[in-house]
Short mmCIF file of C-alpha atoms in Angstrom, two decimals:
data_model
loop_
_atom_site.label_atom_id
_atom_site.label_comp_id
_atom_site.label_asym_id
_atom_site.label_seq_id
_atom_site.Cartn_x
_atom_site.Cartn_y
_atom_site.Cartn_z
CA UNK T 1 124.41 47.46 96.17
CA UNK T 2 122.40 47.06 92.93
CA UNK T 3 120.61 50.22 92.86
CA UNK T 4 117.03 50.82 91.19
CA UNK T 5 117.45 52.44 87.43
CA UNK T 6 116.27 56.04 87.96
CA UNK T 7 112.81 56.46 87.24
CA UNK T 8 112.06 52.80 87.70
CA UNK T 9 110.29 53.37 91.23
CA UNK T 10 107.85 55.99 90.09
CA UNK T 11 104.34 55.79 91.19
CA UNK T 12 101.64 57.56 89.16
CA UNK T 13 98.80 59.04 91.31
CA UNK T 14 95.19 60.80 90.51
CA UNK T 15 94.95 63.03 93.79
CA UNK T 16 92.24 65.41 91.99
CA UNK T 17 90.27 65.24 88.52
CA UNK T 18 92.75 66.21 85.91
CA UNK T 19 95.65 66.15 88.12
CA UNK T 20 98.28 63.71 87.49
CA UNK T 21 100.90 63.04 90.26
CA UNK T 22 104.33 61.59 89.76
CA UNK T 23 105.38 60.33 92.92
CA UNK T 24 109.15 58.49 93.54
CA UNK T 25 110.97 57.88 96.70
CA UNK T 26 110.20 56.72 100.86
CA UNK T 27 111.29 53.48 99.51
CA UNK T 28 112.49 51.76 102.75
CA UNK T 29 116.08 51.15 102.42
CA UNK T 30 116.57 52.77 99.13
CA UNK T 31 119.06 55.19 97.69
CA UNK T 32 118.62 55.61 94.14
CA UNK T 33 122.07 57.37 93.36
CA UNK T 34 124.83 57.06 96.21
CA UNK T 35 126.01 56.29 99.28
CA UNK T 36 127.83 59.81 99.40
CA UNK T 37 125.79 62.99 100.40
CA UNK T 38 124.05 64.20 97.36
CA UNK T 39 120.88 66.37 96.45
CA UNK T 40 119.01 63.53 94.74
CA UNK T 41 118.90 61.23 97.51
CA UNK T 42 118.78 63.42 100.69
CA UNK T 43 116.88 66.29 99.46
CA UNK T 44 114.37 64.46 97.25
CA UNK T 45 114.11 60.58 97.07
CA UNK T 46 114.76 59.78 100.86
CA UNK T 47 112.12 62.34 101.78
CA UNK T 48 109.71 61.35 98.84
CA UNK T 49 108.79 63.54 96.11
CA UNK T 50 105.88 64.35 93.50
CA UNK T 51 105.64 66.47 90.72
CA UNK T 52 102.52 67.15 88.85
CA UNK T 53 100.56 67.76 85.36
CA UNK T 54 97.56 69.06 84.73
CA UNK T 55 95.77 67.82 81.76
CA UNK T 56 92.82 68.91 79.86
CA UNK T 57 92.26 66.93 76.34
CA UNK T 58 95.21 67.77 74.22
CA UNK T 59 96.98 70.27 76.35
CA UNK T 60 98.94 69.50 79.86
CA UNK T 61 101.17 71.68 82.51
CA UNK T 62 104.09 70.32 84.02
CA UNK T 63 104.41 71.86 87.64
CA UNK T 64 108.22 71.02 87.89
CA UNK T 65 110.31 68.55 85.94
CA UNK T 66 111.56 65.81 88.72
CA UNK T 67 114.72 64.62 89.57
CA UNK T 68 116.48 63.46 86.81
CA UNK T 69 116.09 62.65 82.75
CA UNK T 70 114.51 59.38 83.14
CA UNK T 71 111.61 60.73 85.30
CA UNK T 72 111.32 63.41 83.41
CA UNK T 73 110.91 61.17 79.86
CA UNK T 74 108.51 59.09 81.80
CA UNK T 75 106.27 61.98 82.45
CA UNK T 76 106.37 63.10 78.98
CA UNK T 77 106.00 59.75 77.80
CA UNK T 78 102.87 59.32 80.10
CA UNK T 79 101.38 62.72 78.87
CA UNK T 80 101.78 61.86 75.04
CA UNK T 81 100.34 58.13 75.53
CA UNK T 82 97.16 60.01 77.18
CA UNK T 83 96.99 62.06 73.68
CA UNK T 84 98.61 65.11 75.10
CA UNK T 85 99.90 67.42 72.16
CA UNK T 86 100.75 71.05 73.62
CA UNK T 87 102.75 70.74 76.91
CA UNK T 88 103.95 74.01 79.17
CA UNK T 89 105.97 73.57 82.34
CA UNK T 90 105.94 75.89 85.06
CA UNK T 91 109.09 75.95 87.76
CA UNK T 92 107.90 76.05 91.44
CA UNK T 93 111.44 77.29 92.40
CA UNK T 94 115.08 77.23 91.56
CA UNK T 95 116.58 74.07 93.58
CA UNK T 96 117.78 70.82 91.78
CA UNK T 97 115.06 68.25 92.48
CA UNK T 98 112.68 70.75 90.71
CA UNK T 99 114.50 71.31 87.68
CA UNK T 100 116.80 68.52 87.13
CA UNK T 101 114.43 67.26 84.13
CA UNK T 102 114.19 70.69 82.14
CA UNK T 103 116.29 69.37 79.13
CA UNK T 104 113.51 67.02 78.36
CA UNK T 105 110.93 69.88 77.96
CA UNK T 106 113.46 72.07 76.44
CA UNK T 107 111.30 72.59 73.36
CA UNK T 108 108.22 73.96 75.11
CA UNK T 109 107.39 76.72 76.94
CA UNK T 110 109.20 76.37 80.39
CA UNK T 111 107.83 79.16 82.60
CA UNK T 112 109.26 80.58 85.75
CA UNK T 113 109.21 83.93 88.07
CA UNK T 114 112.08 86.52 87.32
CA UNK T 115 113.71 85.42 90.82
CA UNK T 116 113.69 81.72 89.54
CA UNK T 117 115.49 82.61 86.63
CA UNK T 118 117.93 84.77 87.88
CA UNK T 119 118.77 81.98 90.62
CA UNK T 120 119.29 79.29 87.72
CA UNK T 121 121.47 82.06 85.82
CA UNK T 122 123.76 82.95 88.66
CA UNK T 123 123.64 78.81 89.77
CA UNK T 124 124.37 77.69 86.52
CA UNK T 125 128.07 76.30 87.10
CA UNK T 126 127.50 74.70 90.43
CA UNK T 127 124.20 72.88 89.04
CA UNK T 128 125.90 71.49 86.12
CA UNK T 129 128.70 70.52 88.02
CA UNK T 130 126.81 69.12 90.75
CA UNK T 131 126.37 65.36 92.58
CA UNK T 132 124.54 64.63 90.30
CA UNK T 133 125.07 67.03 87.72
CA UNK T 134 122.28 68.72 85.30
CA UNK T 135 124.04 69.23 82.47
CA UNK T 136 122.74 71.13 80.54
CA UNK T 137 120.78 73.20 82.44
CA UNK T 138 117.80 74.64 80.55
CA UNK T 139 116.71 78.03 81.56
CA UNK T 140 113.32 79.29 81.49
CA UNK T 141 112.19 80.64 78.40
CA UNK T 142 108.79 82.85 79.73
CA UNK T 143 109.34 85.04 82.87
CA UNK T 144 106.81 86.69 85.25
CA UNK T 145 106.44 88.68 88.12
CA UNK T 146 104.28 88.53 90.97
CA UNK T 147 101.24 86.43 89.16
CA UNK T 148 100.34 85.14 86.06
CA UNK T 149 96.86 83.85 85.01
CA UNK T 150 96.83 80.34 82.54
CA UNK T 151 94.49 77.86 80.79
CA UNK T 152 95.12 74.28 80.48
CA UNK T 153 92.06 73.71 78.25
CA UNK T 154 88.91 74.71 80.30
CA UNK T 155 90.85 75.01 82.99
CA UNK T 156 91.71 78.44 84.83
CA UNK T 157 95.08 78.54 86.65
CA UNK T 158 96.70 80.98 88.66
CA UNK T 159 100.46 81.17 89.06
CA UNK T 160 101.57 83.61 92.53
CA UNK T 161 105.07 84.12 93.51
CA UNK T 162 105.90 83.85 97.20
CA UNK T 163 108.90 83.74 99.69
CA UNK T 164 108.51 80.17 101.68
CA UNK T 165 111.34 78.03 101.53
CA UNK T 166 113.13 79.62 99.14
CA UNK T 167 112.82 83.69 97.96
CA UNK T 168 111.69 82.60 94.83
CA UNK T 169 108.90 80.42 94.99
CA UNK T 170 106.20 79.75 92.54
CA UNK T 171 102.30 78.15 93.72
CA UNK T 172 99.84 77.23 91.46
CA UNK T 173 96.29 77.33 92.30
CA UNK T 174 93.73 75.72 90.55
CA UNK T 175 90.96 78.05 91.89
CA UNK T 176 87.85 75.76 90.75
CA UNK T 177 89.04 72.99 92.17
CA UNK T 178 90.05 74.68 95.13
CA UNK T 179 93.40 73.12 95.25
CA UNK T 180 97.09 74.67 95.83
CA UNK T 181 99.90 72.65 94.40
CA UNK T 182 102.62 73.84 96.87
CA UNK T 183 106.01 72.95 95.52
CA UNK T 184 107.84 73.23 98.64
CA UNK T 185 106.56 75.98 100.21
CA UNK T 186 104.80 73.40 102.52
CA UNK T 187 106.15 70.17 103.17
CA UNK T 188 105.44 66.86 105.24
CA UNK T 189 106.90 66.08 108.11
CA UNK T 190 108.57 70.00 107.80
CA UNK T 191 109.96 72.58 106.17
CA UNK T 192 113.44 72.24 104.91
CA UNK T 193 115.16 75.55 105.97
CA UNK T 194 117.48 76.62 102.96
CA UNK T 195 117.44 80.47 103.34
CA UNK T 196 117.57 80.45 106.98
CA UNK T 197 118.09 84.16 107.27
CA UNK T 198 114.95 84.78 105.64
CA UNK T 199 112.65 82.84 107.95
CA UNK T 200 110.96 85.84 109.31
CA UNK T 201 109.71 86.58 105.72
CA UNK T 202 108.92 83.22 105.09
CA UNK T 203 106.14 83.70 107.69
CA UNK T 204 104.61 87.05 106.10
CA UNK T 205 103.90 85.04 102.96
CA UNK T 206 102.56 82.19 105.04
CA UNK T 207 100.53 84.31 106.66
CA UNK T 208 99.11 86.04 103.33
CA UNK T 209 98.70 82.35 101.80
CA UNK T 210 96.49 81.38 104.51
CA UNK T 211 94.17 84.07 103.52
CA UNK T 212 93.74 82.48 100.02
CA UNK T 213 90.72 80.47 99.04
CA UNK T 214 91.65 76.42 98.60
CA UNK T 215 90.52 73.19 100.67
CA UNK T 216 93.39 70.93 99.80
CA UNK T 217 97.24 71.45 99.12
CA UNK T 218 99.63 69.12 96.84
CA UNK T 219 103.14 69.74 98.31
CA UNK T 220 106.01 68.08 96.04
CA UNK T 221 107.52 66.42 99.20
CA UNK T 222 104.91 64.48 101.52
CA UNK T 223 103.59 61.21 102.16
CA UNK T 224 102.38 58.67 99.01
CA UNK T 225 99.25 57.63 101.17
CA UNK T 226 98.49 61.36 101.87
CA UNK T 227 99.19 62.44 98.42
CA UNK T 228 97.14 59.74 96.55
CA UNK T 229 94.34 60.34 98.64
CA UNK T 230 93.71 63.87 97.77
CA UNK T 231 96.33 65.81 99.48
CA UNK T 232 96.75 67.58 102.87
CA UNK T 233 94.33 70.32 104.52
CA UNK T 234 95.08 73.97 105.19
CA UNK T 235 96.49 73.04 108.72
CA UNK T 236 99.67 72.06 106.76
CA UNK T 237 100.49 75.90 106.61
CA UNK T 238 99.84 76.31 110.76
CA UNK T 239 102.46 73.16 110.99
CA UNK T 240 104.97 75.00 108.73
CA UNK T 241 104.06 78.67 110.73
CA UNK T 242 104.61 76.50 113.88
CA UNK T 243 107.78 74.70 113.11
CA UNK T 244 109.33 78.02 111.93
CA UNK T 245 108.91 79.89 114.90
CA UNK T 246 109.89 77.07 117.16
CA UNK T 247 113.25 76.90 115.06
CA UNK T 248 113.77 80.97 115.42
CA UNK T 249 113.74 80.16 119.40
CA UNK T 250 116.59 77.91 119.14
CA UNK T 251 118.88 80.12 119.15
CA UNK T 252 117.72 81.64 122.51
CA UNK T 253 117.03 78.30 124.15
CA UNK T 254 119.77 75.64 123.81
CA UNK T 255 117.49 73.29 125.14
CA UNK T 256 114.79 73.23 122.67
CA UNK T 257 117.52 73.32 119.73
CA UNK T 258 119.05 69.79 121.21
CA UNK T 259 115.27 68.14 120.85
CA UNK T 260 114.77 65.40 118.22
CA UNK T 261 112.42 65.94 115.70
CA UNK T 262 109.76 63.86 117.48
CA UNK T 263 109.88 65.94 120.41
CA UNK T 264 110.07 69.28 119.09
CA UNK T 265 107.29 68.88 116.89
CA UNK T 266 104.89 66.43 118.86
CA UNK T 267 102.38 69.17 119.49
CA UNK T 268 101.89 70.26 115.79
CA UNK T 269 102.25 66.48 114.77
CA UNK T 270 98.88 65.71 117.26
CA UNK T 271 96.98 68.55 115.74
CA UNK T 272 97.91 69.27 111.95
CA UNK T 273 98.12 67.28 108.93
CA UNK T 274 101.49 66.88 109.36
CA UNK T 275 103.15 63.57 110.48
CA UNK T 276 106.10 62.15 111.44
CA UNK T 277 108.84 60.91 108.93
CA UNK T 278 112.02 59.43 110.76
CA UNK T 279 114.34 60.65 107.73
CA UNK T 280 113.32 64.31 108.51
CA UNK T 281 115.25 64.29 111.93
CA UNK T 282 118.53 64.71 109.60
CA UNK T 283 116.68 67.57 107.84
CA UNK T 284 115.75 69.14 111.29
CA UNK T 285 119.53 68.79 112.57
CA UNK T 286 120.27 70.48 109.62
CA UNK T 287 117.40 73.15 109.65
CA UNK T 288 118.74 74.07 113.51
CA UNK T 289 122.01 74.28 112.73
CA UNK T 290 121.62 76.24 110.18
CA UNK T 291 119.15 78.73 111.87
CA UNK T 292 121.94 78.93 115.05
CA UNK T 293 124.63 79.65 112.72
CA UNK T 294 122.54 82.37 111.27
CA UNK T 295 121.68 84.47 114.14
CA UNK T 296 125.37 83.85 115.36
CA UNK T 297 126.81 85.60 112.20
#
C-alpha cells in the first residue's frame, strides 16, 4: 500500500484571530506510518491532531511541534513565509505526538513545565527507540512551575500547569480572546487515559479549569470541522468530567464496562460539544481496561 508522505495531508485552519492550526489526520482509511500498532497512527493521526501557532507580526509561539519532523518543518516554513523571525515553543506535555518535531526548533526557546522536562529526560531512551523513533530527542531549555505569563507581540499569554490526561499538562490561555488551547486535557470524542491511577486528581483540575474565564476551546485532538469553526464551547469540560466519572464506576459495574463507546457516552454526546467518532471505540476499550486493571492492583 502506498502511504502519503508525512505532512502531505496537513491542512491549515484559522480558528481565531492571530491563531493558526496545523491539522492532520482523520483521513478515512489512511494510516500514515504503519499497519502495525504505533503511537503516530493510533494515538494521533487516526484520531486527528492539530497543533497551533499564535502569531503577531514577526513573533510566533508554537504550541506543540506535531508528530514528525516533516510536520514541524511545514509549520516553521509557513511561519517564516508569513514574515516571522522570532519563534518560541511551548510543550503541552511529554507524549510523543506533541514533541516529535522539537529538533526543527532546537535553535528556539522551548518552554515546558518542570514535570514535562523531567518526564522527557526519564523517557528519553524509550522515546528515541520508539515506533517511530524520535531521535535525537530535543529537550526543553526553559522551565517553569505552576504558571508563566508571556507575550507574543502585543498578545498576552498565560501558561497554566494542570494534571489532566497526564501529570504534567500545560494549557495556554489567551485572555483577551477568551480562548483556551487545551493540549490533551480535553479531547473529542473522549479523553485518552494514560495515567489511570490518577483519574481522581484529573477531576480536581477539571473542576479548577471550569472556574477560569474563557469562551472557546481548541484541543489538540478533535474534529477538523469543529476546530476550523473556532473550536469547542465550555461543555467539553463537562463531557470530560462525565466520561471520567463513568470510567471510575467500571470496576464496580461489569455491565457498564462492557458497553461500547456509542452506548457508554450516549448522554454525553447528546448534551455536550463532544461528538461520537468511531475510531475512539478502540481508545475507549483501552481506557476501560486500564481503569479496571489499575483498580485491581
